[in-house]
mmCIF file of C-alpha atoms in Angstrom:
data_model
loop_
_atom_site.group_PDB
_atom_site.id
_atom_site.type_symbol
_atom_site.label_atom_id
_atom_site.label_comp_id
_atom_site.label_asym_id
_atom_site.label_seq_id
_atom_site.Cartn_x
_atom_site.Cartn_y
_atom_site.Cartn_z
ATOM 1 C CA MET T 1 81.047 28.920 42.489
ATOM 2 C CA TRP T 2 79.779 29.032 46.077
ATOM 3 C CA LYS T 3 77.494 31.848 45.099
ATOM 4 C CA ARG T 4 75.972 29.761 42.352
ATOM 5 C CA ILE T 5 75.473 26.790 44.699
ATOM 6 C CA TYR T 6 73.866 29.138 47.190
ATOM 7 C CA GLU T 7 71.637 30.652 44.475
ATOM 8 C CA TRP T 8 70.568 27.217 43.378
ATOM 9 C CA LEU T 9 69.701 26.157 46.922
ATOM 10 C CA ASP T 10 68.046 29.487 47.735
ATOM 11 C CA GLU T 11 65.806 29.258 44.708
ATOM 12 C CA ARG T 12 64.461 25.950 45.999
ATOM 13 C CA LEU T 13 64.628 26.321 49.786
ATOM 14 C CA ASP T 14 64.069 30.070 50.199
ATOM 15 C CA LEU T 15 67.031 30.352 52.543
ATOM 16 C CA ARG T 16 66.755 34.114 52.594
ATOM 17 C CA GLY T 17 63.166 33.975 53.764
ATOM 18 C CA LEU T 18 64.088 31.331 56.368
ATOM 19 C CA TYR T 19 66.880 33.577 57.660
ATOM 20 C CA LYS T 20 64.671 36.623 57.686
ATOM 21 C CA ASN T 21 61.874 34.885 59.585
ATOM 22 C CA THR T 22 64.071 33.193 62.180
ATOM 23 C CA LEU T 23 67.276 35.146 62.844
ATOM 24 C CA ASP T 24 66.455 38.524 61.281
ATOM 25 C CA ARG T 25 62.903 39.006 62.515
ATOM 26 C CA PRO T 26 61.975 42.296 64.133
ATOM 27 C CA GLU T 27 62.217 42.317 67.937
ATOM 28 C CA PRO T 28 60.336 44.747 70.184
ATOM 29 C CA LYS T 29 63.456 45.839 72.037
ATOM 30 C CA GLY T 30 66.746 44.140 72.802
ATOM 31 C CA ASN T 31 66.697 42.658 76.276
ATOM 32 C CA TRP T 32 68.761 39.871 77.887
ATOM 33 C CA TRP T 33 65.702 38.481 79.615
ATOM 34 C CA ASN T 34 64.340 37.622 76.174
ATOM 35 C CA THR T 35 67.273 35.316 75.444
ATOM 36 C CA LEU T 36 66.428 32.678 78.093
ATOM 37 C CA GLY T 37 64.445 30.511 75.632
ATOM 38 C CA SER T 38 67.304 30.516 73.121
ATOM 39 C CA ALA T 39 69.712 29.653 75.936
ATOM 40 C CA THR T 40 67.495 26.713 76.931
ATOM 41 C CA LEU T 41 67.335 25.581 73.296
ATOM 42 C CA PHE T 42 71.144 25.723 73.145
ATOM 43 C CA LEU T 43 71.371 23.551 76.249
ATOM 44 C CA PHE T 44 68.851 21.085 74.812
ATOM 45 C CA ILE T 45 71.055 20.719 71.705
ATOM 46 C CA VAL T 46 74.120 20.212 73.917
ATOM 47 C CA GLN T 47 72.238 17.574 75.910
ATOM 48 C CA VAL T 48 71.196 15.718 72.787
ATOM 49 C CA ALA T 49 74.766 15.798 71.420
ATOM 50 C CA THR T 50 76.477 14.745 74.681
ATOM 51 C CA GLY T 51 73.677 12.227 75.438
ATOM 52 C CA ILE T 52 74.221 10.501 72.058
ATOM 53 C CA PHE T 53 77.940 10.350 72.795
ATOM 54 C CA LEU T 54 77.380 8.898 76.289
ATOM 55 C CA ALA T 55 75.203 6.157 74.796
ATOM 56 C CA THR T 56 78.303 4.850 73.007
ATOM 57 C CA TYR T 57 79.728 3.557 76.282
ATOM 58 C CA TYR T 58 76.869 3.524 78.816
ATOM 59 C CA THR T 59 74.942 0.276 79.368
ATOM 60 C CA PRO T 60 71.624 0.218 81.221
ATOM 61 C CA SER T 61 72.025 -2.972 83.248
ATOM 62 C CA PRO T 62 72.274 -3.139 87.030
ATOM 63 C CA ASP T 63 75.427 -5.223 86.705
ATOM 64 C CA HIS T 64 77.303 -2.839 84.474
ATOM 65 C CA ALA T 65 75.661 0.623 84.617
ATOM 66 C CA TYR T 66 77.930 1.925 87.350
ATOM 67 C CA ASP T 67 80.992 0.214 85.873
ATOM 68 C CA SER T 68 80.373 1.635 82.455
ATOM 69 C CA ILE T 69 80.115 5.154 83.852
ATOM 70 C CA THR T 70 83.320 4.648 85.889
ATOM 71 C CA TYR T 71 84.877 3.536 82.599
ATOM 72 C CA ILE T 72 83.661 6.670 80.851
ATOM 73 C CA MET T 73 85.010 8.865 83.647
ATOM 74 C CA THR T 74 88.417 7.270 84.050
ATOM 75 C CA ASP T 75 89.420 5.341 80.902
ATOM 76 C CA VAL T 76 87.795 6.979 77.904
ATOM 77 C CA ARG T 77 89.614 10.078 76.641
ATOM 78 C CA PHE T 78 87.472 13.182 77.291
ATOM 79 C CA GLY T 79 84.828 10.950 78.882
ATOM 80 C CA TRP T 80 84.958 13.132 81.952
ATOM 81 C CA LEU T 81 84.276 16.189 79.727
ATOM 82 C CA ILE T 82 81.359 14.689 77.829
ATOM 83 C CA ARG T 83 79.648 13.426 80.988
ATOM 84 C CA GLY T 84 80.560 16.551 82.911
ATOM 85 C CA ILE T 85 78.893 18.723 80.301
ATOM 86 C CA HIS T 86 75.828 16.442 80.242
ATOM 87 C CA HIS T 87 75.609 16.533 84.028
ATOM 88 C CA TRP T 88 75.986 20.314 84.538
ATOM 89 C CA ALA T 89 74.030 21.342 81.449
ATOM 90 C CA ALA T 90 71.138 19.199 82.782
ATOM 91 C CA THR T 91 71.196 21.125 86.077
ATOM 92 C CA LEU T 92 71.482 24.463 84.278
ATOM 93 C CA MET T 93 68.657 23.555 81.914
ATOM 94 C CA VAL T 94 66.219 22.934 84.789
ATOM 95 C CA ILE T 95 67.169 26.310 86.254
ATOM 96 C CA LEU T 96 66.905 28.103 82.895
ATOM 97 C CA VAL T 97 63.492 26.751 81.922
ATOM 98 C CA PHE T 98 62.239 27.837 85.329
ATOM 99 C CA VAL T 99 63.677 31.378 85.052
ATOM 100 C CA HIS T 100 62.344 31.544 81.499
ATOM 101 C CA MET T 101 58.905 30.667 82.783
ATOM 102 C CA VAL T 102 59.129 33.306 85.556
ATOM 103 C CA ARG T 103 60.153 35.926 82.910
ATOM 104 C CA VAL T 104 57.181 35.043 80.676
ATOM 105 C CA PHE T 105 54.900 35.200 83.699
ATOM 106 C CA ALA T 106 56.323 38.506 84.988
ATOM 107 C CA THR T 107 55.932 40.226 81.597
ATOM 108 C CA ALA T 108 52.497 38.716 81.042
ATOM 109 C CA SER T 109 53.690 37.232 77.723
ATOM 110 C CA PHE T 110 51.355 34.267 78.117
ATOM 111 C CA LYS T 111 48.244 36.300 77.170
ATOM 112 C CA TYR T 112 46.445 36.356 73.834
ATOM 113 C CA PRO T 113 47.586 35.308 71.221
ATOM 114 C CA ARG T 114 50.329 33.319 73.003
ATOM 115 C CA GLU T 115 48.312 31.043 75.286
ATOM 116 C CA LEU T 116 49.310 27.974 73.274
ATOM 117 C CA THR T 117 52.990 28.893 73.515
ATOM 118 C CA TRP T 118 52.563 29.072 77.287
ATOM 119 C CA LEU T 119 50.708 25.760 77.503
ATOM 120 C CA ILE T 120 53.334 24.018 75.385
ATOM 121 C CA GLY T 121 55.975 25.627 77.547
ATOM 122 C CA MET T 122 54.330 24.048 80.557
ATOM 123 C CA GLY T 123 54.646 20.715 78.790
ATOM 124 C CA LEU T 124 58.278 21.451 78.089
ATOM 125 C CA LEU T 125 58.860 22.302 81.730
ATOM 126 C CA LEU T 126 57.294 19.051 82.847
ATOM 127 C CA LEU T 127 59.247 17.009 80.266
ATOM 128 C CA THR T 128 62.489 18.669 81.394
ATOM 129 C CA PHE T 129 61.745 17.665 84.999
ATOM 130 C CA LEU T 130 61.049 14.139 83.830
ATOM 131 C CA MET T 131 64.337 14.077 81.923
ATOM 132 C CA GLY T 132 66.081 15.096 85.120
ATOM 133 C CA PHE T 133 64.216 12.461 87.152
ATOM 134 C CA THR T 134 64.876 9.578 84.685
ATOM 135 C CA GLY T 135 68.474 10.633 84.044
ATOM 136 C CA TYR T 136 69.228 10.671 87.759
ATOM 137 C CA LEU T 137 68.726 6.945 88.096
ATOM 138 C CA LEU T 138 71.026 5.919 85.232
ATOM 139 C CA PRO T 139 74.389 5.916 87.082
ATOM 140 C CA TRP T 140 72.797 3.333 89.420
ATOM 141 C CA THR T 141 74.529 4.646 92.531
ATOM 142 C CA GLN T 142 73.177 4.516 96.034
ATOM 143 C CA ARG T 143 72.020 8.056 95.709
ATOM 144 C CA SER T 144 70.215 7.563 92.387
ATOM 145 C CA TYR T 145 68.712 4.279 93.614
ATOM 146 C CA TRP T 146 67.200 5.821 96.720
ATOM 147 C CA ALA T 147 66.179 9.021 94.946
ATOM 148 C CA THR T 148 64.175 6.937 92.513
ATOM 149 C CA THR T 149 62.773 4.803 95.353
ATOM 150 C CA VAL T 150 61.497 7.933 97.088
ATOM 151 C CA GLY T 151 60.360 9.610 93.871
ATOM 152 C CA THR T 152 58.330 6.663 92.607
ATOM 153 C CA GLN T 153 57.003 6.134 96.162
ATOM 154 C CA ILE T 154 55.645 9.660 96.109
ATOM 155 C CA ALA T 155 53.917 8.978 92.790
ATOM 156 C CA GLY T 156 52.461 5.896 94.439
ATOM 157 C CA THR T 157 50.618 7.933 97.066
ATOM 158 C CA VAL T 158 48.057 9.118 94.515
ATOM 159 C CA PRO T 159 44.611 7.987 95.791
ATOM 160 C CA PHE T 160 43.166 4.815 94.200
ATOM 161 C CA ILE T 161 45.479 4.562 91.200
ATOM 162 C CA GLY T 162 48.711 5.110 93.193
ATOM 163 C CA PRO T 163 49.802 1.453 93.322
ATOM 164 C CA PHE T 164 49.161 1.144 89.596
ATOM 165 C CA ILE T 165 51.285 4.226 88.790
ATOM 166 C CA LEU T 166 54.029 2.897 91.079
ATOM 167 C CA LYS T 167 54.146 -0.399 89.204
ATOM 168 C CA VAL T 168 54.101 1.308 85.820
ATOM 169 C CA LEU T 169 57.006 3.561 86.829
ATOM 170 C CA ARG T 170 59.072 0.787 88.357
ATOM 171 C CA GLY T 171 58.103 -1.989 85.940
ATOM 172 C CA GLY T 172 57.016 -3.993 88.983
ATOM 173 C CA THR T 173 56.610 -3.544 92.731
ATOM 174 C CA ASP T 174 60.325 -2.973 93.394
ATOM 175 C CA LEU T 175 63.213 -1.174 91.813
ATOM 176 C CA SER T 176 64.900 -3.611 89.485
ATOM 177 C CA ALA T 177 66.577 -4.077 86.133
ATOM 178 C CA LEU T 178 63.185 -3.348 84.574
ATOM 179 C CA THR T 179 63.112 0.051 86.284
ATOM 180 C CA LEU T 180 66.540 0.957 84.950
ATOM 181 C CA GLN T 181 65.674 -0.231 81.489
ATOM 182 C CA ARG T 182 62.416 1.718 81.261
ATOM 183 C CA PHE T 183 63.947 4.874 82.728
ATOM 184 C CA PHE T 184 66.694 4.565 80.177
ATOM 185 C CA SER T 185 64.351 4.158 77.224
ATOM 186 C CA ALA T 186 62.254 7.081 78.510
ATOM 187 C CA HIS T 187 65.356 9.156 78.960
ATOM 188 C CA ILE T 188 66.864 8.560 75.537
ATOM 189 C CA TRP T 189 63.784 8.011 73.356
ATOM 190 C CA MET T 190 60.342 8.874 74.564
ATOM 191 C CA LEU T 191 61.025 12.109 76.464
ATOM 192 C CA PRO T 192 63.546 13.564 73.989
ATOM 193 C CA VAL T 193 61.291 12.881 71.006
ATOM 194 C CA ALA T 194 58.372 14.497 72.834
ATOM 195 C CA LEU T 195 60.611 17.415 73.879
ATOM 196 C CA GLY T 196 61.845 17.889 70.297
ATOM 197 C CA ALA T 197 58.351 17.856 68.859
ATOM 198 C CA LEU T 198 57.030 20.378 71.401
ATOM 199 C CA ILE T 199 60.086 22.604 70.997
ATOM 200 C CA ALA T 200 59.436 22.722 67.222
ATOM 201 C CA VAL T 201 55.838 23.905 67.782
ATOM 202 C CA HIS T 202 56.970 26.273 70.523
ATOM 203 C CA ILE T 203 59.528 27.905 68.195
ATOM 204 C CA TYR T 204 57.130 27.977 65.247
ATOM 205 C CA LEU T 205 54.651 29.898 67.358
ATOM 206 C CA ILE T 206 57.308 32.397 68.428
ATOM 207 C CA ALA T 207 58.509 32.871 64.862
ATOM 208 C CA ARG T 208 54.914 33.311 63.689
ATOM 209 C CA GLN T 209 53.715 35.681 66.408
ATOM 210 C CA GLY T 210 56.917 37.437 67.231
ATOM 211 C CA GLU T 211 58.034 38.328 70.719
ATOM 212 C CA SER T 212 55.594 40.066 72.994
ATOM 213 C CA TYR T 213 56.098 43.711 73.824
ATOM 214 C CA TRP T 214 57.489 44.625 77.218
ATOM 215 C CA PRO T 215 54.547 45.866 79.332
ATOM 216 C CA ARG T 216 54.406 49.600 79.718
ATOM 217 C CA LYS T 217 53.287 51.510 82.800
ATOM 218 C CA GLU T 218 49.813 52.064 81.452
ATOM 219 C CA ASP T 219 49.256 48.339 80.593
ATOM 220 C CA MET M 1 60.474 48.982 86.325
ATOM 221 C CA GLY M 2 63.455 47.751 88.321
ATOM 222 C CA VAL M 3 64.743 44.343 87.346
ATOM 223 C CA PHE M 4 63.443 44.173 83.806
ATOM 224 C CA ARG M 5 65.390 46.843 81.961
ATOM 225 C CA GLY M 6 65.663 47.193 78.214
ATOM 226 C CA GLY M 7 69.072 47.080 76.561
ATOM 227 C CA PRO M 8 70.729 50.164 75.121
ATOM 228 C CA GLU M 9 69.435 51.502 71.854
ATOM 229 C CA GLY M 10 70.826 49.714 68.798
ATOM 230 C CA ALA M 11 71.970 52.558 66.540
ATOM 231 C CA ALA M 12 75.501 52.334 65.213
ATOM 232 C CA VAL M 13 77.671 55.123 66.447
ATOM 233 C CA ALA M 14 78.829 57.340 63.574
ATOM 234 C CA ASP M 15 82.613 57.117 64.123
ATOM 235 C CA HIS M 16 82.688 53.284 64.220
ATOM 236 C CA ASP M 17 83.318 51.345 61.004
ATOM 237 C CA VAL M 18 81.570 48.154 62.170
ATOM 238 C CA SER M 19 77.870 48.284 62.662
ATOM 239 C CA ARG M 20 76.396 46.744 65.778
ATOM 240 C CA ARG M 21 74.633 44.172 63.617
ATOM 241 C CA ASP M 22 77.873 43.065 61.919
ATOM 242 C CA PHE M 23 79.686 42.996 65.238
ATOM 243 C CA ILE M 24 77.082 40.614 66.635
ATOM 244 C CA LYS M 25 77.289 38.417 63.578
ATOM 245 C CA VAL M 26 81.068 38.122 63.674
ATOM 246 C CA THR M 27 81.145 37.608 67.454
ATOM 247 C CA THR M 28 78.459 34.964 67.283
ATOM 248 C CA THR M 29 80.302 33.093 64.514
ATOM 249 C CA ILE M 30 83.620 33.204 66.406
ATOM 250 C CA VAL M 31 82.170 32.186 69.769
ATOM 251 C CA GLY M 32 79.884 29.544 68.175
ATOM 252 C CA GLY M 33 82.848 28.161 66.173
ATOM 253 C CA ALA M 34 85.005 28.030 69.292
ATOM 254 C CA ILE M 35 82.297 26.165 71.226
ATOM 255 C CA ALA M 36 81.678 23.769 68.351
ATOM 256 C CA ALA M 37 85.433 23.051 67.979
ATOM 257 C CA GLY M 38 85.979 22.823 71.714
ATOM 258 C CA LEU M 39 83.207 20.281 72.070
ATOM 259 C CA GLY M 40 83.554 18.625 68.649
ATOM 260 C CA VAL M 41 87.214 17.655 68.746
ATOM 261 C CA PRO M 42 87.066 15.996 72.183
ATOM 262 C CA ALA M 43 83.808 14.317 71.142
ATOM 263 C CA ILE M 44 85.516 12.771 68.098
ATOM 264 C CA VAL M 45 88.492 11.566 70.197
ATOM 265 C CA TYR M 46 86.007 10.218 72.776
ATOM 266 C CA GLN M 47 84.125 8.335 70.082
ATOM 267 C CA LEU M 48 87.287 6.846 68.549
ATOM 268 C CA ASP M 49 88.980 6.118 71.886
ATOM 269 C CA PRO M 50 89.002 2.258 71.757
ATOM 270 C CA ALA M 51 90.850 2.423 68.471
ATOM 271 C CA PHE M 52 93.789 4.226 70.159
ATOM 272 C CA LYS M 53 94.156 1.651 72.891
ATOM 273 C CA ALA M 54 96.643 -1.206 72.872
ATOM 274 C CA GLY M 55 95.290 -4.730 72.467
ATOM 275 C CA ALA M 56 94.960 -7.437 75.088
ATOM 276 C CA LYS M 57 97.905 -7.713 77.491
ATOM 277 C CA GLU M 58 100.377 -10.537 76.873
ATOM 278 C CA GLY M 59 102.705 -12.046 79.419
ATOM 279 C CA TRP M 60 104.291 -15.115 80.942
ATOM 280 C CA VAL M 61 101.850 -17.534 82.561
ATOM 281 C CA PRO M 62 103.228 -20.163 85.015
ATOM 282 C CA VAL M 63 101.741 -23.604 84.334
ATOM 283 C CA GLY M 64 103.621 -25.999 86.613
ATOM 284 C CA LYS M 65 106.906 -27.122 88.213
ATOM 285 C CA VAL M 66 109.255 -29.027 85.979
ATOM 286 C CA ALA M 67 110.147 -31.240 88.925
ATOM 287 C CA ASP M 68 106.586 -32.480 89.055
ATOM 288 C CA MET M 69 106.668 -33.619 85.417
ATOM 289 C CA GLN M 70 107.709 -37.159 84.690
ATOM 290 C CA ILE M 71 109.819 -37.726 81.617
ATOM 291 C CA GLY M 72 107.739 -39.272 78.859
ATOM 292 C CA THR M 73 104.346 -38.688 80.524
ATOM 293 C CA PRO M 74 102.161 -35.746 79.448
ATOM 294 C CA TYR M 75 101.593 -33.359 82.364
ATOM 295 C CA PRO M 76 98.150 -31.720 82.093
ATOM 296 C CA PHE M 77 97.836 -28.033 83.026
ATOM 297 C CA PHE M 78 95.139 -25.416 83.022
ATOM 298 C CA PHE M 79 95.084 -21.670 83.452
ATOM 299 C CA THR M 80 92.485 -18.967 83.168
ATOM 300 C CA LEU M 81 93.093 -15.526 81.765
ATOM 301 C CA VAL M 82 90.966 -12.506 82.666
ATOM 302 C CA GLN M 83 90.483 -10.065 79.893
ATOM 303 C CA VAL M 84 89.037 -6.603 80.676
ATOM 304 C CA ASN M 85 87.042 -5.169 77.809
ATOM 305 C CA GLY M 86 85.832 -1.718 78.891
ATOM 306 C CA TRP M 87 83.670 -2.373 81.978
ATOM 307 C CA GLU M 88 83.388 -6.114 81.499
ATOM 308 C CA ARG M 89 85.713 -8.940 82.628
ATOM 309 C CA THR M 90 85.788 -12.060 80.543
ATOM 310 C CA SER M 91 87.757 -15.044 81.791
ATOM 311 C CA THR M 92 88.790 -17.623 79.296
ATOM 312 C CA GLY M 93 90.172 -21.039 80.150
ATOM 313 C CA HIS M 94 93.184 -22.552 78.463
ATOM 314 C CA GLY M 95 94.940 -25.869 78.929
ATOM 315 C CA GLY M 96 97.592 -28.156 77.532
ATOM 316 C CA PHE M 97 100.082 -30.928 78.161
ATOM 317 C CA ALA M 98 103.737 -30.475 78.999
ATOM 318 C CA LEU M 99 105.801 -33.470 77.817
ATOM 319 C CA ARG M 100 109.377 -33.726 79.090
ATOM 320 C CA GLN M 101 111.344 -35.622 76.517
ATOM 321 C CA SER M 102 114.721 -35.897 78.364
ATOM 322 C CA GLU M 103 116.596 -34.953 81.534
ATOM 323 C CA ASP M 104 117.261 -31.513 80.063
ATOM 324 C CA PRO M 105 114.710 -29.260 81.758
ATOM 325 C CA ASN M 106 114.369 -27.193 78.577
ATOM 326 C CA ASP M 107 113.567 -30.196 76.371
ATOM 327 C CA ILE M 108 109.827 -29.932 76.772
ATOM 328 C CA LEU M 109 107.068 -30.240 74.287
ATOM 329 C CA VAL M 110 104.237 -27.874 75.433
ATOM 330 C CA LEU M 111 101.114 -28.928 73.554
ATOM 331 C CA ASN M 112 97.881 -27.004 73.427
ATOM 332 C CA SER M 113 94.927 -29.231 74.362
ATOM 333 C CA ARG M 114 92.659 -27.389 71.878
ATOM 334 C CA CYS M 115 91.820 -29.806 69.096
ATOM 335 C CA THR M 116 92.937 -28.393 65.731
ATOM 336 C CA HIS M 117 89.671 -29.561 64.190
ATOM 337 C CA LEU M 118 86.896 -27.587 65.966
ATOM 338 C CA ALA M 119 88.549 -26.484 69.209
ATOM 339 C CA CYS M 120 87.195 -29.092 71.636
ATOM 340 C CA THR M 121 89.572 -30.053 74.466
ATOM 341 C CA VAL M 122 91.423 -33.303 73.915
ATOM 342 C CA ASN M 123 92.017 -35.761 76.782
ATOM 343 C CA TRP M 124 95.057 -37.938 77.507
ATOM 344 C CA ASP M 125 94.249 -41.629 77.380
ATOM 345 C CA ALA M 126 97.050 -43.185 79.415
ATOM 346 C CA GLU M 127 96.196 -46.762 78.351
ATOM 347 C CA ALA M 128 96.200 -46.076 74.617
ATOM 348 C CA GLN M 129 99.012 -43.496 74.981
ATOM 349 C CA GLU M 130 97.020 -41.145 72.768
ATOM 350 C CA TYR M 131 95.156 -37.879 73.007
ATOM 351 C CA ILE M 132 91.514 -38.380 72.104
ATOM 352 C CA CYS M 133 89.086 -35.663 71.184
ATOM 353 C CA PRO M 134 85.580 -36.360 72.501
ATOM 354 C CA CYS M 135 83.840 -34.408 69.770
ATOM 355 C CA HIS M 136 84.705 -36.145 66.508
ATOM 356 C CA ASP M 137 86.950 -39.035 67.562
ATOM 357 C CA ALA M 138 90.186 -37.372 66.541
ATOM 358 C CA VAL M 139 93.282 -39.173 67.768
ATOM 359 C CA PHE M 140 96.708 -37.583 68.301
ATOM 360 C CA SER M 141 99.940 -39.231 69.252
ATOM 361 C CA LYS M 142 101.823 -38.347 72.471
ATOM 362 C CA GLU M 143 103.843 -35.803 70.490
ATOM 363 C CA GLY M 144 100.666 -34.288 68.973
ATOM 364 C CA ALA M 145 100.755 -35.762 65.504
ATOM 365 C CA VAL M 146 97.411 -36.614 63.903
ATOM 366 C CA LEU M 147 96.856 -40.422 63.955
ATOM 367 C CA SER M 148 93.225 -40.484 62.705
ATOM 368 C CA GLY M 149 90.103 -38.336 62.449
ATOM 369 C CA PRO M 150 89.354 -34.976 60.868
ATOM 370 C CA PRO M 151 91.980 -32.574 62.271
ATOM 371 C CA PRO M 152 93.884 -30.671 59.540
ATOM 372 C CA ARG M 153 97.173 -30.385 61.443
ATOM 373 C CA PRO M 154 98.987 -31.611 64.610
ATOM 374 C CA LEU M 155 98.196 -30.120 68.013
ATOM 375 C CA ASP M 156 99.453 -26.579 68.450
ATOM 376 C CA GLN M 157 102.352 -25.854 70.741
ATOM 377 C CA TYR M 158 102.675 -23.065 73.265
ATOM 378 C CA SER M 159 105.511 -20.967 71.958
ATOM 379 C CA PRO M 160 107.613 -19.495 73.286
ATOM 380 C CA PHE M 161 107.907 -21.118 76.745
ATOM 381 C CA ARG M 162 110.662 -20.869 79.347
ATOM 382 C CA VAL M 163 111.781 -22.536 82.516
ATOM 383 C CA THR M 164 112.521 -20.057 85.325
ATOM 384 C CA ASP M 165 115.397 -20.339 87.810
ATOM 385 C CA ALA M 166 112.872 -21.632 90.398
ATOM 386 C CA GLY M 167 112.022 -24.518 88.054
ATOM 387 C CA GLU M 168 108.663 -23.219 86.941
ATOM 388 C CA LEU M 169 107.499 -23.773 83.370
ATOM 389 C CA GLU M 170 105.946 -20.633 81.920
ATOM 390 C CA VAL M 171 104.200 -20.045 78.595
ATOM 391 C CA PHE M 172 103.857 -16.776 76.812
ATOM 392 C CA PHE M 173 100.203 -15.958 76.188
#
């Protein structure tokens, strides 16, 4: 029964080919340093899942943002767990993408034909930082308020267009409800969608080109 | 090469029944399943949490001293209730008229001032000895019966109510 369902699906979807090309593809040599990208992908999926759950209770308004998070942490069953995972996985993800980048750099894996994978990876690194930056404001605590004040102020020091960037980031000259709302929309829509799209291309390139060989002494 | 060392070679050792490949598959499935269940079950409980919670709190609300109420004259009272829904507090106002009908401190008619037509608040007109609703000219008698206008039924009564030992009238809400 299950076999027939599987056969039916396989005939149309080529599940075997999919499996072979993604999970069963030949690797140059087993190495834990080559698992950092997968680990980051796992964290991204965890962040999407826990983020979606947090959105059930969180509200991005200056009046209620902090209260809604207090509610998640104290009153909702397992709220502490969902938010705890989101918080710590975010920190870990920033660390992992950075170590992943260092690994790729150290093994010279960014060279031909993988320049595009590297460039997209740079985009992913930037987007991950932006996720951290926008997510930091959402609890609307003193710490997040002033961190965002300082962060946007730094962006505002760009010559000539600085004041313009500052106003775009804050949705005005000062931190306000508009800032919180646009950081929220960036955090849950724009940045994740961009991240997801770039991750898809990143993984496609890896599946297509395979992993790079570990450099030998003579390289 | 120092830090970047390759892993051990992947050949299955002859006297083991399980190949390295199968071991990895089984381990990944078990660990992955444990993570999915460990995260999935709390996530479902988290999502359904409000459904497990008890409804709004009910209790006795003091509305006035019986000694202050004159027999035969409606005594207006108001109280506000604060409801906490998640992170938001909503306060709702309620009011009514306590009408002592005899010397017996428990012989009180506790009317709700919410018009039974469309929930406007009725006012006591002392001259006419009637409750008049400002919205659609509904008129109720002192005891709450409909005299004229659109209301489908008499004024509601707060029930149950009680008089405490200190002489305070309390309604259950």
